[in-house]
XYZ file of N, CA and C in Angstrom:
558
model
N 0.946 -1.169 -0.014
C -0.037 0.071 -0.167
C 0.941 1.055 -0.023
N 0.722 2.286 -0.885
C 1.281 3.511 -0.984
C 0.744 4.446 -0.110
N 1.678 5.150 0.558
C 1.582 6.207 1.215
C 1.270 7.490 0.272
N 0.070 7.879 0.263
C -0.221 9.245 -0.661
C 0.134 10.188 -0.205
N 0.290 10.522 1.051
C 0.973 11.527 1.522
C 2.470 11.800 1.296
N 3.045 10.832 1.423
C 4.682 11.070 1.089
C 4.720 11.081 -0.210
N 3.913 10.337 -1.038
C 4.075 10.284 -2.829
C 3.756 11.962 -3.122
N 2.698 12.531 -2.663
C 2.269 14.081 -2.719
C 3.574 15.108 -2.387
N 4.100 14.398 -1.030
C 5.151 15.330 -0.285
C 6.434 15.321 -1.393
N 6.724 14.372 -1.939
C 7.747 13.807 -2.925
C 7.760 14.729 -4.008
N 6.528 14.376 -4.361
C 6.013 15.417 -5.552
C 6.208 16.893 -5.715
N 5.737 17.525 -4.726
C 6.060 18.939 -4.234
C 7.474 18.957 -4.133
N 8.221 18.481 -3.384
C 9.565 18.579 -3.220
C 10.559 18.644 -4.850
N 10.152 17.694 -5.715
C 10.410 17.656 -6.771
C 9.923 18.890 -7.589
N 9.279 19.250 -7.516
C 8.358 20.287 -8.392
C 9.108 21.667 -7.896
N 9.500 21.640 -6.549
C 10.141 22.919 -6.055
C 11.694 22.874 -6.381
N 12.170 21.839 -6.097
C 13.660 21.511 -6.883
C 13.661 21.953 -8.096
N 13.123 21.520 -8.971
C 13.123 21.987 -10.420
C 13.039 23.482 -10.658
N 12.464 24.194 -9.756
C 12.437 25.593 -9.749
C 13.613 26.113 -8.827
N 13.931 25.393 -8.550
C 15.638 26.025 -7.655
C 14.966 26.533 -6.432
N 14.090 26.037 -5.915
C 13.713 26.087 -4.604
C 13.859 25.116 -3.527
N 14.527 25.184 -2.235
C 15.002 24.158 -1.386
C 13.961 24.545 -0.255
N 13.395 23.837 0.598
C 12.787 24.142 1.711
C 13.267 23.187 2.732
N 13.512 24.129 3.861
C 14.302 23.373 5.157
C 12.872 23.535 6.435
N 12.046 23.062 7.042
C 11.091 23.072 7.427
C 11.391 22.067 8.878
N 10.933 22.721 9.872
C 10.915 21.669 11.148
C 12.259 22.362 11.762
N 12.615 21.519 13.235
C 13.605 21.534 13.836
C 15.081 21.238 13.134
N 15.755 22.157 12.996
C 16.975 22.227 12.297
C 17.937 21.431 12.896
N 18.028 19.951 12.836
C 18.880 19.018 12.933
C 20.190 18.669 12.197
N 20.996 17.685 12.790
C 21.930 17.388 11.804
C 21.277 16.720 10.426
N 20.368 15.717 10.412
C 19.638 15.251 9.400
C 19.146 16.211 8.179
N 18.600 17.089 8.866
C 17.896 18.436 8.031
C 18.794 19.282 7.459
N 19.767 19.549 8.365
C 20.635 20.526 7.614
C 21.659 19.717 6.796
N 21.840 18.394 6.790
C 22.744 17.731 5.578
C 21.853 17.601 4.654
N 20.676 17.373 4.910
C 19.750 17.343 3.458
C 19.603 18.537 2.876
N 19.407 19.691 3.450
C 19.524 20.888 2.984
C 20.446 21.351 2.155
N 21.753 21.230 2.700
C 23.026 21.451 2.256
C 23.123 20.726 0.906
N 22.733 19.322 0.867
C 23.083 18.569 -0.260
C 22.353 19.009 -1.357
N 21.107 19.186 -1.240
C 20.156 19.850 -2.180
C 20.524 21.025 -2.706
N 21.360 22.119 -1.971
C 21.616 23.015 -2.304
C 22.606 23.154 -3.036
N 23.767 22.073 -2.749
C 25.029 21.644 -3.467
C 24.497 21.259 -4.764
N 23.603 20.187 -4.967
C 23.310 19.691 -5.924
C 22.582 20.624 -7.159
N 21.993 21.573 -6.575
C 21.459 22.616 -7.546
C 22.825 23.401 -8.102
N 23.514 23.727 -7.307
C 24.617 24.758 -7.949
C 25.685 23.942 -8.748
N 25.879 22.452 -8.579
C 26.349 21.966 -9.612
C 25.665 21.807 -10.801
N 24.404 21.617 -10.826
C 23.689 21.303 -12.126
C 24.182 22.694 -13.067
N 24.133 24.102 -12.271
C 24.428 25.053 -12.930
C 24.286 26.344 -12.016
N 24.599 27.276 -12.394
C 24.891 28.897 -11.601
C 23.644 29.621 -11.424
N 22.602 28.936 -11.628
C 21.293 29.878 -11.553
C 21.022 30.211 -10.185
N 20.382 31.260 -9.839
C 20.008 31.462 -8.529
C 19.075 30.709 -7.879
N 19.431 30.425 -6.521
C 18.717 29.351 -5.641
C 17.907 30.180 -4.398
N 16.492 29.651 -4.465
C 16.085 30.163 -3.238
C 15.771 29.169 -2.053
N 16.029 29.367 -0.901
C 16.092 28.533 0.419
C 14.785 29.274 0.920
N 13.968 28.527 1.495
C 12.644 28.647 2.419
C 12.869 27.994 3.621
N 13.264 29.157 4.441
C 13.293 28.318 5.951
C 12.279 28.531 7.089
N 11.841 27.469 7.509
C 10.568 27.491 8.445
C 11.111 26.594 9.685
N 11.980 27.027 10.724
C 12.615 26.485 11.671
C 12.495 26.926 12.945
N 11.473 26.359 13.639
C 11.542 26.945 15.008
C 12.488 26.261 15.828
N 13.996 26.529 15.735
C 14.675 26.077 16.734
C 15.948 25.125 16.020
N 16.783 24.594 16.580
C 17.617 23.781 15.905
C 18.802 23.463 16.998
N 19.695 22.674 16.846
C 21.194 22.463 17.359
C 21.923 23.457 16.539
N 23.092 23.895 17.596
C 23.774 24.564 17.051
C 24.826 23.870 16.008
N 25.529 22.830 16.153
C 26.173 22.374 15.329
C 25.559 22.140 13.843
N 24.252 21.954 13.816
C 23.349 21.945 12.430
C 23.342 22.930 12.004
N 23.037 23.921 12.659
C 22.715 25.369 12.151
C 24.106 26.094 11.453
N 25.262 25.643 12.301
C 26.604 26.145 11.709
C 26.960 25.408 10.575
N 26.739 24.047 10.542
C 27.021 23.399 9.584
C 26.449 23.689 8.166
N 24.990 24.289 8.300
C 24.319 24.837 7.168
C 24.711 25.999 6.801
N 25.201 26.831 7.978
C 25.610 28.258 7.672
C 26.887 28.248 7.290
N 27.866 27.383 7.122
C 29.192 27.143 6.190
C 28.896 26.699 4.712
N 27.842 25.924 4.536
C 27.532 25.403 3.100
C 26.957 26.983 2.524
N 25.888 27.791 3.091
C 25.421 28.752 2.509
C 26.605 29.669 2.007
N 27.433 29.967 3.009
C 28.823 30.715 2.616
C 29.632 30.470 1.496
N 29.522 28.818 1.482
C 30.545 28.712 0.161
C 29.685 28.404 -1.123
N 28.236 28.708 -1.272
C 27.872 28.707 -2.574
C 28.208 29.553 -3.228
N 28.516 29.228 -4.640
C 28.725 30.541 -5.598
C 27.637 30.764 -6.128
N 26.395 29.959 -6.231
C 25.254 30.772 -7.134
C 24.672 31.549 -6.098
N 24.202 32.491 -6.810
C 23.358 33.534 -5.770
C 22.184 33.013 -5.088
N 22.247 33.229 -4.062
C 21.160 32.524 -2.786
C 20.444 33.560 -2.000
N 19.061 33.366 -2.134
C 18.212 34.088 -1.183
C 17.606 33.371 -0.256
N 17.675 33.524 0.865
C 17.078 32.764 2.141
C 15.655 33.728 2.414
N 14.705 32.826 2.473
C 13.333 33.391 2.808
C 12.889 32.983 4.218
N 12.462 33.838 5.005
C 11.835 33.461 6.321
C 10.642 33.299 5.973
N 10.277 32.151 6.117
C 8.686 31.723 6.113
C 8.370 30.954 7.654
N 6.905 31.500 8.070
C 6.686 31.115 9.634
C 7.799 31.651 10.663
N 8.328 30.441 11.280
C 9.129 31.044 12.328
C 10.476 30.562 11.903
N 11.280 31.404 12.362
C 12.728 31.036 12.488
C 13.532 31.520 13.678
N 13.657 30.398 14.758
C 14.199 30.457 16.087
C 15.476 30.045 16.392
N 15.877 30.350 17.439
C 17.367 30.036 18.200
C 18.251 29.887 16.977
N 18.902 28.536 17.084
C 20.088 28.417 16.139
C 19.800 28.421 14.815
N 18.415 28.175 14.364
C 18.335 28.432 12.726
C 18.407 29.842 12.488
N 18.341 30.618 13.405
C 18.581 31.847 12.840
C 19.895 32.547 12.329
N 20.813 31.541 12.865
C 22.299 31.533 12.527
C 22.287 31.128 11.117
N 21.571 30.292 10.479
C 21.648 29.581 9.408
C 21.182 30.566 8.419
N 19.987 31.371 8.979
C 19.610 32.468 7.887
C 20.413 33.493 7.522
N 21.214 33.898 8.928
C 22.040 34.789 8.666
C 23.360 34.796 7.872
N 23.340 33.695 7.425
C 24.513 33.416 6.768
C 24.265 33.584 5.155
N 23.292 33.264 4.947
C 22.740 33.656 3.347
C 23.066 35.149 3.150
N 23.482 35.234 1.949
C 24.209 36.454 1.382
C 22.870 37.609 1.254
N 21.865 37.044 0.736
C 20.627 37.967 0.692
C 19.567 37.364 1.617
N 18.848 37.976 2.250
C 17.956 37.476 3.401
C 16.510 38.165 3.216
N 15.389 37.459 3.285
C 14.176 38.253 2.965
C 13.107 37.519 4.007
N 12.164 38.180 4.107
C 10.837 37.420 4.779
C 9.678 37.708 4.255
N 9.048 36.836 4.435
C 7.246 37.039 4.125
C 6.870 38.020 5.465
N 5.620 38.602 4.873
C 5.238 39.562 5.806
C 4.787 38.945 7.553
N 4.444 37.635 7.519
C 4.250 37.019 8.885
C 4.914 36.230 9.501
N 6.293 35.991 8.983
C 7.355 35.309 9.587
C 7.599 36.066 10.985
N 7.992 35.355 11.869
C 8.533 35.924 13.099
C 9.885 35.337 13.585
N 10.418 35.906 14.282
C 12.083 35.465 14.720
C 12.039 35.270 16.284
N 12.864 34.466 16.591
C 13.211 34.574 18.152
C 14.730 34.533 18.311
N 15.198 35.415 18.537
C 16.759 35.175 19.032
C 16.846 34.548 20.478
N 17.223 33.386 20.461
C 17.294 32.589 21.753
C 18.645 31.949 21.797
N 19.264 32.062 22.844
C 20.278 31.356 23.377
C 19.793 29.729 23.184
N 20.434 28.747 22.384
C 20.278 27.603 22.191
C 20.650 26.558 23.349
N 19.493 25.432 23.440
C 19.465 24.865 24.796
C 20.647 24.019 24.537
N 21.237 23.439 25.727
C 22.194 22.047 25.758
C 21.126 20.488 25.787
N 21.431 19.958 24.997
C 20.762 18.827 25.177
C 20.796 17.758 26.556
N 19.955 17.272 26.850
C 20.361 16.506 28.293
C 21.564 15.543 28.124
N 22.330 15.318 28.737
C 23.699 14.927 28.929
C 23.889 13.927 30.169
N 24.057 12.734 29.827
C 24.440 11.712 30.766
C 26.051 11.527 30.758
N 26.615 12.238 31.506
C 28.066 12.017 31.339
C 28.571 12.426 32.823
N 30.086 12.159 32.855
C 30.345 12.633 34.138
C 30.833 13.891 34.247
N 31.341 14.544 35.410
C 31.378 15.714 35.589
C 32.381 16.531 34.825
N 33.673 15.741 34.583
C 34.172 16.292 33.399
C 33.881 16.085 31.914
N 33.173 15.345 31.502
C 32.592 15.248 30.355
C 31.830 16.401 30.442
N 30.968 16.781 31.427
C 29.977 17.908 31.385
C 30.702 19.096 31.011
N 31.915 19.313 31.782
C 32.615 20.238 31.651
C 32.959 20.523 30.206
N 33.564 19.491 29.521
C 34.033 19.850 28.381
C 32.614 19.914 27.216
N 31.737 19.297 27.354
C 30.341 19.725 26.632
C 29.946 21.096 26.695
N 30.029 21.593 27.987
C 29.783 23.099 28.229
C 30.820 23.909 27.535
N 31.984 23.779 27.685
C 32.926 24.568 26.768
C 32.765 24.622 25.413
N 32.538 23.283 24.536
C 32.227 23.012 23.100
C 30.604 24.123 23.093
N 29.855 24.176 23.963
C 28.835 24.429 23.541
C 28.809 26.141 23.461
N 29.658 26.793 24.698
C 29.810 27.838 24.699
C 30.882 28.299 23.607
N 31.718 27.734 23.076
C 32.360 28.006 21.859
C 31.562 28.052 20.522
N 30.571 27.232 20.486
C 29.502 27.100 19.174
C 28.264 28.446 19.383
N 28.253 28.523 20.587
C 27.271 29.955 21.203
C 28.010 31.140 20.453
N 29.238 31.377 20.869
C 30.091 32.276 20.508
C 30.018 32.643 18.944
N 30.108 31.404 18.095
C 30.368 31.522 16.764
C 28.984 32.226 16.137
N 27.897 31.122 16.798
C 26.854 31.882 16.582
C 26.625 33.455 16.620
N 27.020 34.019 17.832
C 26.911 35.186 18.029
C 27.855 36.329 17.225
N 28.933 35.661 16.405
C 29.804 36.425 15.509
C 28.857 36.141 14.128
N 28.519 35.505 14.131
C 27.812 35.130 12.665
C 26.403 36.352 12.637
N 25.735 36.071 13.718
C 24.586 37.448 13.806
C 25.293 38.566 13.813
N 26.130 38.908 14.458
C 26.899 40.245 14.681
C 27.847 40.714 13.362
N 27.930 39.603 12.499
C 28.567 40.018 11.162
C 27.300 40.614 10.086
N 26.356 39.514 10.468
C 24.990 39.812 9.456
C 24.578 40.812 9.801
N 24.398 41.437 10.715
C 23.105 42.660 11.402
C 24.241 43.985 11.599
N 25.508 43.586 11.785
C 26.269 44.797 11.820
C 26.226 45.265 13.119
N 25.701 44.369 14.324
C 25.668 44.724 15.657
C 26.622 44.494 16.456
N 27.037 45.004 17.675
C 27.984 44.232 18.390
C 27.627 43.110 18.900
N 28.913 42.231 19.120
C 28.770 40.886 19.773
C 27.979 40.961 21.087
N 28.261 41.798 22.066
C 27.672 41.857 23.170
C 26.373 42.191 23.241
N 25.552 43.251 22.138
C 24.235 43.482 22.358
C 23.322 42.147 21.471
N 24.070 41.249 20.672
C 23.572 40.098 19.852
C 23.477 39.270 21.122
N 24.443 38.908 22.040
C 24.441 37.860 22.994
C 23.448 38.430 24.020
N 23.141 39.622 24.428
C 22.439 40.104 25.149
C 20.833 39.695 24.519
N 20.537 39.985 23.395
C 19.070 39.571 22.969
C 18.705 38.096 22.843
N 20.043 37.356 22.389
C 19.794 35.686 22.585
C 19.385 35.517 24.159
N 20.128 36.026 25.170
C 19.692 35.718 26.331
C 18.283 36.312 26.815
N 17.788 37.298 26.326
C 16.514 37.696 26.691
C 15.353 37.191 25.778
N 15.826 36.105 24.728
C 14.870 35.510 23.903
C 13.894 36.597 23.389
N 14.611 37.544 22.439
C 14.037 38.605 22.043
C 13.330 37.996 20.838
N 11.945 38.457 20.513
C 11.166 38.075 19.369
C 10.759 39.307 18.387
N 11.105 38.930 16.989
C 11.006 40.022 15.976
C 9.842 39.831 14.971
N 9.450 40.771 14.499
C 8.467 40.755 13.430
C 9.206 40.616 12.141
N 8.721 40.484 11.100
C 9.361 40.488 9.826
C 9.985 41.734 9.560
N 9.192 42.860 9.933
C 9.322 44.169 9.939
C 10.810 44.633 10.859
N 10.460 44.287 12.132
C 11.515 44.571 13.016
C 12.481 43.600 12.768
N 12.903 42.613 11.994
C 13.861 42.091 11.593
C 14.822 42.802 10.624
N 13.875 43.597 9.801
C 14.627 44.420 8.867
C 15.378 45.625 9.606
N 14.749 46.029 10.691
C 15.410 46.892 11.386
C 16.682 46.545 12.355
N 16.459 45.074 12.498
C 17.348 44.840 13.300
C 18.752 44.189 12.406
N 18.495 44.283 11.161
C 19.529 43.625 10.008
C 19.437 42.303 9.727
N 18.440 41.334 10.293
C 18.533 40.238 10.000
C 18.257 39.744 8.723
N 17.036 40.820 8.192
C 16.846 40.265 6.769
C 16.771 41.905 6.080
N 16.973 41.579 4.604
C 16.967 43.150 4.063
C 15.688 43.635 3.799
N 14.630 42.867 3.430
C 13.459 43.409 3.208
C 12.272 42.179 3.473
N 10.993 43.072 3.542
C 9.911 41.882 3.755
C 9.258 41.794 2.498
N 8.924 40.828 1.563
C 8.433 40.426 0.485
C 7.018 40.129 0.507
N 5.883 40.744 -0.166
C 4.516 40.228 -0.186
C 4.145 39.676 -1.447
N 5.015 39.709 -2.557
C 4.564 39.728 -4.010
C 5.210 38.704 -3.967
N 4.957 37.726 -5.033
C 5.362 36.779 -5.594
C 6.747 37.032 -6.313
N 7.893 36.268 -5.961
C 9.147 36.526 -6.708
C 8.951 35.979 -7.731
N 9.684 36.392 -8.829
C 9.996 36.207 -10.366
C 10.920 34.862 -10.166
N 10.599 34.182 -11.066
C 11.413 32.734 -11.453
C 11.959 32.531 -12.554
């Protein structure tokens, strides 16, 4: 018995891929980041035409977001990231790495310090994990600071406060360049 939903989802993904649109939706974990990066790199290898990445990620792991951010930075094809729905936590860092960033009118953002996953470890292992998490958090702060033109201390303060931004506020913050309401030209 075929799963019609899976067939339909696969069909939609294929249609979007043909139009050079990649969608990353859901919690940005290692698997989603790797799959998204692979699709982007495949499109780039096919030809150098512009690519759109639609992000709707209510959070994610720091490692996955930084990994996807690295891929966005090395793409030679013109890339526009479009915030759709919610982009929060570490996923904001992936968005910030795109050279061109836009948002739909009802997109929302939360600048929040990513949480540490539950760890069952010895005290010295916990110390090691904490140091690595802080190193990755600092990389996220640097990425956001560079993208927005804001001082790292101010970005860190906003992350710690869990600051929410509307699409228009994200423009003022420097997180996205514009809010788009019309259909983009393909």
